[in-house]
XYZ file of C-alpha atoms in Angstrom:
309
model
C -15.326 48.365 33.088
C -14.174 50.270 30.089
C -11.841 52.753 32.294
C -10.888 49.756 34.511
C -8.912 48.218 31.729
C -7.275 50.983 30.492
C -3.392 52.184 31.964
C -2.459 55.199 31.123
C 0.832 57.219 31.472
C 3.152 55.068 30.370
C 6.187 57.193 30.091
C 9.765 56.553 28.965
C 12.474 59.129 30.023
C 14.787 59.040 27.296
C 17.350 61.124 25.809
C 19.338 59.805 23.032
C 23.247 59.888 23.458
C 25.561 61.043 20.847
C 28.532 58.187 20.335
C 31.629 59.362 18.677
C 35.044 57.904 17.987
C 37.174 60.894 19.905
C 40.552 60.106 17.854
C 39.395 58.352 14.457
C 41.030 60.482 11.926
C 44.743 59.251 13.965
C 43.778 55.332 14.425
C 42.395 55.445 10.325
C 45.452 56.946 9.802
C 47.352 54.406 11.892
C 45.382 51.179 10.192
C 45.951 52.822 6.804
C 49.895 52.590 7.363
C 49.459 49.427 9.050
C 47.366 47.687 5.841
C 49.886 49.361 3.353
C 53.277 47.644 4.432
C 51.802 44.663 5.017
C 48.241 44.022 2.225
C 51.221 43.038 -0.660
C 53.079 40.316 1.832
C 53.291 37.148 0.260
C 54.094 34.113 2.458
C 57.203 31.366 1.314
C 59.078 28.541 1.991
C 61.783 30.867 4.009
C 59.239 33.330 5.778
C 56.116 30.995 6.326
C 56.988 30.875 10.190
C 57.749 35.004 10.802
C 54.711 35.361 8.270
C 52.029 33.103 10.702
C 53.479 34.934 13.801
C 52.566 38.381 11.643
C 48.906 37.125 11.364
C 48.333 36.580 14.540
C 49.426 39.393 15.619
C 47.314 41.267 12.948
C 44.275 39.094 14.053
C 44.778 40.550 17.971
C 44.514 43.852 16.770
C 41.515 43.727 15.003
C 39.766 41.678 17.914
C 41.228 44.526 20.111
C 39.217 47.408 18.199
C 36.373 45.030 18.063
C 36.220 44.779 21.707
C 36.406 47.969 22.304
C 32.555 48.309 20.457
C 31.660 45.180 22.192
C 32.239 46.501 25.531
C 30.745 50.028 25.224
C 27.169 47.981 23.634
C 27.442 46.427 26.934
C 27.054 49.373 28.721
C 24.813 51.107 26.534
C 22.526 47.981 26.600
C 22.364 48.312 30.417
C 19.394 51.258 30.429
C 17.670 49.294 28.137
C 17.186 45.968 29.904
C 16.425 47.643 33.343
C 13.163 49.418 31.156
C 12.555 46.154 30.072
C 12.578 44.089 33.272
C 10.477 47.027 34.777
C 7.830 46.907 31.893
C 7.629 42.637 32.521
C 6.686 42.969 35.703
C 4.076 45.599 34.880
C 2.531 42.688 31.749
C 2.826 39.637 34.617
C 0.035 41.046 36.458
C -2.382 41.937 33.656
C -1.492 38.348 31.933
C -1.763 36.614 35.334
C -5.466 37.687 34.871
C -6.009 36.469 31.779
C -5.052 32.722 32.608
C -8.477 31.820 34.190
C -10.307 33.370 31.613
C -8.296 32.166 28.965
C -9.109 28.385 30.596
C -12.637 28.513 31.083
C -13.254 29.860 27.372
C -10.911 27.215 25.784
C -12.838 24.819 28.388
C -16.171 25.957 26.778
C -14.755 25.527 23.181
C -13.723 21.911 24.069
C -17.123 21.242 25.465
C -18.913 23.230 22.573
C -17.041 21.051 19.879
C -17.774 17.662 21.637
C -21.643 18.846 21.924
C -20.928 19.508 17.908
C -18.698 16.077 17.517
C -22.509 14.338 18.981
C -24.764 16.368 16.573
C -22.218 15.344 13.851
C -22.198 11.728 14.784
C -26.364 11.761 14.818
C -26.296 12.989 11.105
C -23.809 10.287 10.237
C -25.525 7.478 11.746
C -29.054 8.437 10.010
C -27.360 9.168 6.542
C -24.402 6.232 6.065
C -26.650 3.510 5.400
C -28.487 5.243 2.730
C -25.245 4.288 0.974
C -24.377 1.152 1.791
C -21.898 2.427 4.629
C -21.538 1.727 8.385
C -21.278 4.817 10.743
C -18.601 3.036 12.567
C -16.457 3.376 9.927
C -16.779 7.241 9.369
C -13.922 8.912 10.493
C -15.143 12.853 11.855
C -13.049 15.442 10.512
C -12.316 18.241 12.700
C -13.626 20.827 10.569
C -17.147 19.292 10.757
C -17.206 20.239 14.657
C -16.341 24.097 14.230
C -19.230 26.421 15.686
C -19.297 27.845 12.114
C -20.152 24.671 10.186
C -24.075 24.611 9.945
C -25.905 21.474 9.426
C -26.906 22.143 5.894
C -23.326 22.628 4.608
C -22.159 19.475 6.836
C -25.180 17.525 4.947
C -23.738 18.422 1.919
C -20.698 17.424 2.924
C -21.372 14.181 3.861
C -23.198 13.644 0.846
C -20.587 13.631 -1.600
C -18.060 11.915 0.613
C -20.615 8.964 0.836
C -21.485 8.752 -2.601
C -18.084 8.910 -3.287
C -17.455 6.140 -1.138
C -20.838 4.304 -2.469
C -19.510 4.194 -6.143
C -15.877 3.032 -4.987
C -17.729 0.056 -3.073
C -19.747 -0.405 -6.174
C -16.691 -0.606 -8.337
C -14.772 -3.086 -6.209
C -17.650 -5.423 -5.990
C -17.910 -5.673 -9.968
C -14.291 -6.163 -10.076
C -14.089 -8.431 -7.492
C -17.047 -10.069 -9.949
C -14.923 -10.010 -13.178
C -12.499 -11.971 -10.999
C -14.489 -14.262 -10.056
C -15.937 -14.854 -13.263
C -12.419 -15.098 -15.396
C -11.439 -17.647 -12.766
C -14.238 -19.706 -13.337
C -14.144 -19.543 -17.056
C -10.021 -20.588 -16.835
C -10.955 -23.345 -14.239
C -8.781 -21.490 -11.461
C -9.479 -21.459 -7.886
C -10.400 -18.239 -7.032
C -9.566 -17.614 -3.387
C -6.303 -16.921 -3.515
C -6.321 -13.930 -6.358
C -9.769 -12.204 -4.140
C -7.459 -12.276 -0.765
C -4.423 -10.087 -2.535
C -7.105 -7.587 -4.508
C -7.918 -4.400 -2.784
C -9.762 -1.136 -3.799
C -6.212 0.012 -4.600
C -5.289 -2.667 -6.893
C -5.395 -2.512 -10.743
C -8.218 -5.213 -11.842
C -7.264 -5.533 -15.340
C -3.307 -6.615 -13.893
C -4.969 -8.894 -11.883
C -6.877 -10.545 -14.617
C -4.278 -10.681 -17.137
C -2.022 -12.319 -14.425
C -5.129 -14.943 -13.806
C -4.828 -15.561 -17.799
C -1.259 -16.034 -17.820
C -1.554 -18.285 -14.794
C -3.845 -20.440 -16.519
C -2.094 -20.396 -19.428
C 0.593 -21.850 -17.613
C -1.022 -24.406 -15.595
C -2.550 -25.733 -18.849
C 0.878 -26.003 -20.670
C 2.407 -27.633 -16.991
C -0.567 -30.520 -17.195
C 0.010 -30.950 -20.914
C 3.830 -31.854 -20.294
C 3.569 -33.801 -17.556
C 0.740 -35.919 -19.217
C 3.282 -36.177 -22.017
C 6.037 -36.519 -19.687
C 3.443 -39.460 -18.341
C 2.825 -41.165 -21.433
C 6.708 -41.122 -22.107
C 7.542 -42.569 -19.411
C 4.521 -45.316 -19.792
C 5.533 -46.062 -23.234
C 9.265 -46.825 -22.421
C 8.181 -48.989 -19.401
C 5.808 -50.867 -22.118
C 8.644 -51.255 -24.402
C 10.214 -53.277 -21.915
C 7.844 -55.609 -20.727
C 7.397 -59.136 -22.669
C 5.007 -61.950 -22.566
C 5.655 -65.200 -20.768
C 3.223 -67.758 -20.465
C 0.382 -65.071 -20.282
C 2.305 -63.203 -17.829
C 3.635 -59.516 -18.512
C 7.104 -59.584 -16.900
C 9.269 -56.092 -16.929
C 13.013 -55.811 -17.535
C 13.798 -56.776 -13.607
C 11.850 -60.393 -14.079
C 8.582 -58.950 -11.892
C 5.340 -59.483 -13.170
C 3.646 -56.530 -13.858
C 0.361 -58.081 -15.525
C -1.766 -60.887 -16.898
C -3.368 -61.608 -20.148
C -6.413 -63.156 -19.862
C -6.102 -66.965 -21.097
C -9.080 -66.900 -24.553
C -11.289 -70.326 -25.134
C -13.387 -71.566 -27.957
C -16.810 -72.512 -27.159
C -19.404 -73.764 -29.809
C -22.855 -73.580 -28.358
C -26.074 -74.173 -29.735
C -29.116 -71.567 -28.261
C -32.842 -71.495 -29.052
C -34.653 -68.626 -28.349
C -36.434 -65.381 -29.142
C -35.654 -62.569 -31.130
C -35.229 -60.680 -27.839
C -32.781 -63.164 -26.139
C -30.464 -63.147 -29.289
C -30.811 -59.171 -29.197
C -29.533 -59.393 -25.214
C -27.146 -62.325 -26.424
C -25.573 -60.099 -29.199
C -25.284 -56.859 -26.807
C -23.530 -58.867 -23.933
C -20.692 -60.431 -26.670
C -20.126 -57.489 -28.588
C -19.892 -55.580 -24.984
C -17.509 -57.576 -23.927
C -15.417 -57.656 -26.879
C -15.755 -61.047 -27.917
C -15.189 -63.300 -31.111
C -18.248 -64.736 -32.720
C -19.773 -65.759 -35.786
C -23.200 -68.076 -36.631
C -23.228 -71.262 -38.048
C -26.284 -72.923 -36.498
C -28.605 -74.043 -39.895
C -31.437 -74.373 -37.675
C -32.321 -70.567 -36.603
C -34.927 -69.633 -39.551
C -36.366 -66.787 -41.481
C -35.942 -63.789 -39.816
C -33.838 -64.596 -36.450
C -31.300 -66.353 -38.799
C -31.460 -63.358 -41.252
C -31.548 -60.849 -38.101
C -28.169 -63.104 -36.299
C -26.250 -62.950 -39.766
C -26.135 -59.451 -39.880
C -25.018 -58.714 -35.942
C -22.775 -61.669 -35.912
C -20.818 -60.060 -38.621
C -20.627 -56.827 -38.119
């Protein structure tokens, strides 16, 4: 097989060709004379339009010479590109070989690296929840399916990604936490500040923003229970008793005072019913005093000192 792929002979008949400019010492000589009388004209006013038709015509001559190289790389291109074409038509048939080979091993590479991608996925699913983490969510890197990665360095590999990962979950639970916690200590609903926080989002803004919120909220109740009691007082101001009625600046009744009566009653009874007796009036906010001569020693001693205070 060695000597089948081998071509030998490959000769190139070439003889270099010696290219020389028959008459250049008379055209320098003519281009010298030609740049000297005119390389100091100056273009005005009075000779701009003789001066634009001297450029051109100094620009024709230049693209003339030019042309001439132009047209002899032309020809002496020609050899060239015939050798080439020939030698492309020798390479077509030896790459026109290569294309089925060249399919089936990139075909066995493919199939190779989606055996690996399976191995790679195995590992994954036995070692993500060691840390907390769901295979599903592991993203394979194409590196990890190369023939050359072995399964000891692809452990390792996965090992400090997913304690990596581990500790960042770790950390965005306890902030998550400290949020949490601040909100409950400020009396803040704390819904709204755990949807907008992300593992990308600085905790200690977020907290000082909860603070400030609070802050604020606090100082907005206080002013409007000011704003409240303001408003209360100057509506009180206005209001005025008639016949037991509270009537407001507009004539509608707003209120009623409760109409007070005297009563003089005389009870008989036990320590405990005058204890019950003296816990319902002073309850209730009422008006009393004892004057009955006929509650004795102790009761009488015992109603004295309720009555009056």
């Amino acid at each position: 097989m060695e000597n089948e792929l081998q071509i030998s002979n490959i000769d190139i008949n070439y003889l270099p060709p010696k290219v020389t400019l028959e008459n250049k010492e008379e055209l320098l000589k003519m281009a010298k004379m030609i740049g000297f009388k005119y390389k100091s004209t100056i273009a005005t006013e009075e000779t701009k339009k003789s001066d634009k038709k001297l450029l051109a015509k100094l620009r024709t001559l230049d693209k003339q010479i030019d042309q001439k190289r132009i047209n002899f790389h032309k020809e002496y291109e020609k050899p060239y590109e015939t050798l080439k074409f020939d030698l492309d038509t020798v390479r077509n048939e030896i790459y026109q070989a290569t294309l089925p080979l060249s399919k089936s091993l990139d075909d066995l590479a493919a199939q190779q690296r989606e055996d690996k991608k399976g191995e790679v996925q195995k590992l994954i699913d036995e070692m993500a929840p060691n840390y907390d983490i769901d295979p599903a969510t592991v993203e394979i890197e194409k590196k990890w399916t190369n023939s050359s990665m072995g399964k000891l360095e692809l452990t390792r590999i996965l090992k400090d990604g997913f304690t990596a990962i581990q500790n960042k979950n770790k950390l965005f639970q306890a902030n998550k936490k400290l949020i949490e916690e601040r909100c409950k200590s400020l009396d803040v609903e704390s819904g709204g500040w755990l949807s907008q926080f992300d593992e990308d989002t600085d905790v200690e803004s977020v907290l000082t923003q909860i603070t400030n919120f609070a802050h604020e909220k606090e100082s907005k109740q206080v002013q409007e229970e000011k704003q409240a009691e303001a408003e209360k007082a100057v509506r009180d101001a206005n209001i005025k008793l008639s016949n037991n009625k509270l009537v407001d600046e507009n004539g509608e009744i707003v209120g009623e005072i409760a109409k007070e009566y005297e009563v003089t009653l005389s009870i008989k009874g036990t320590r405990d019913l005058f204890d019950k007796l003296f816990d319902f009036l002073q309850t209730n906010e009422a008006k009393f005093e004892t004057k009955n001569k006929q509650v004795i020693g102790e009761v009488k001693q015992y109603a004295n000192v309720r009555g009056n205070n």
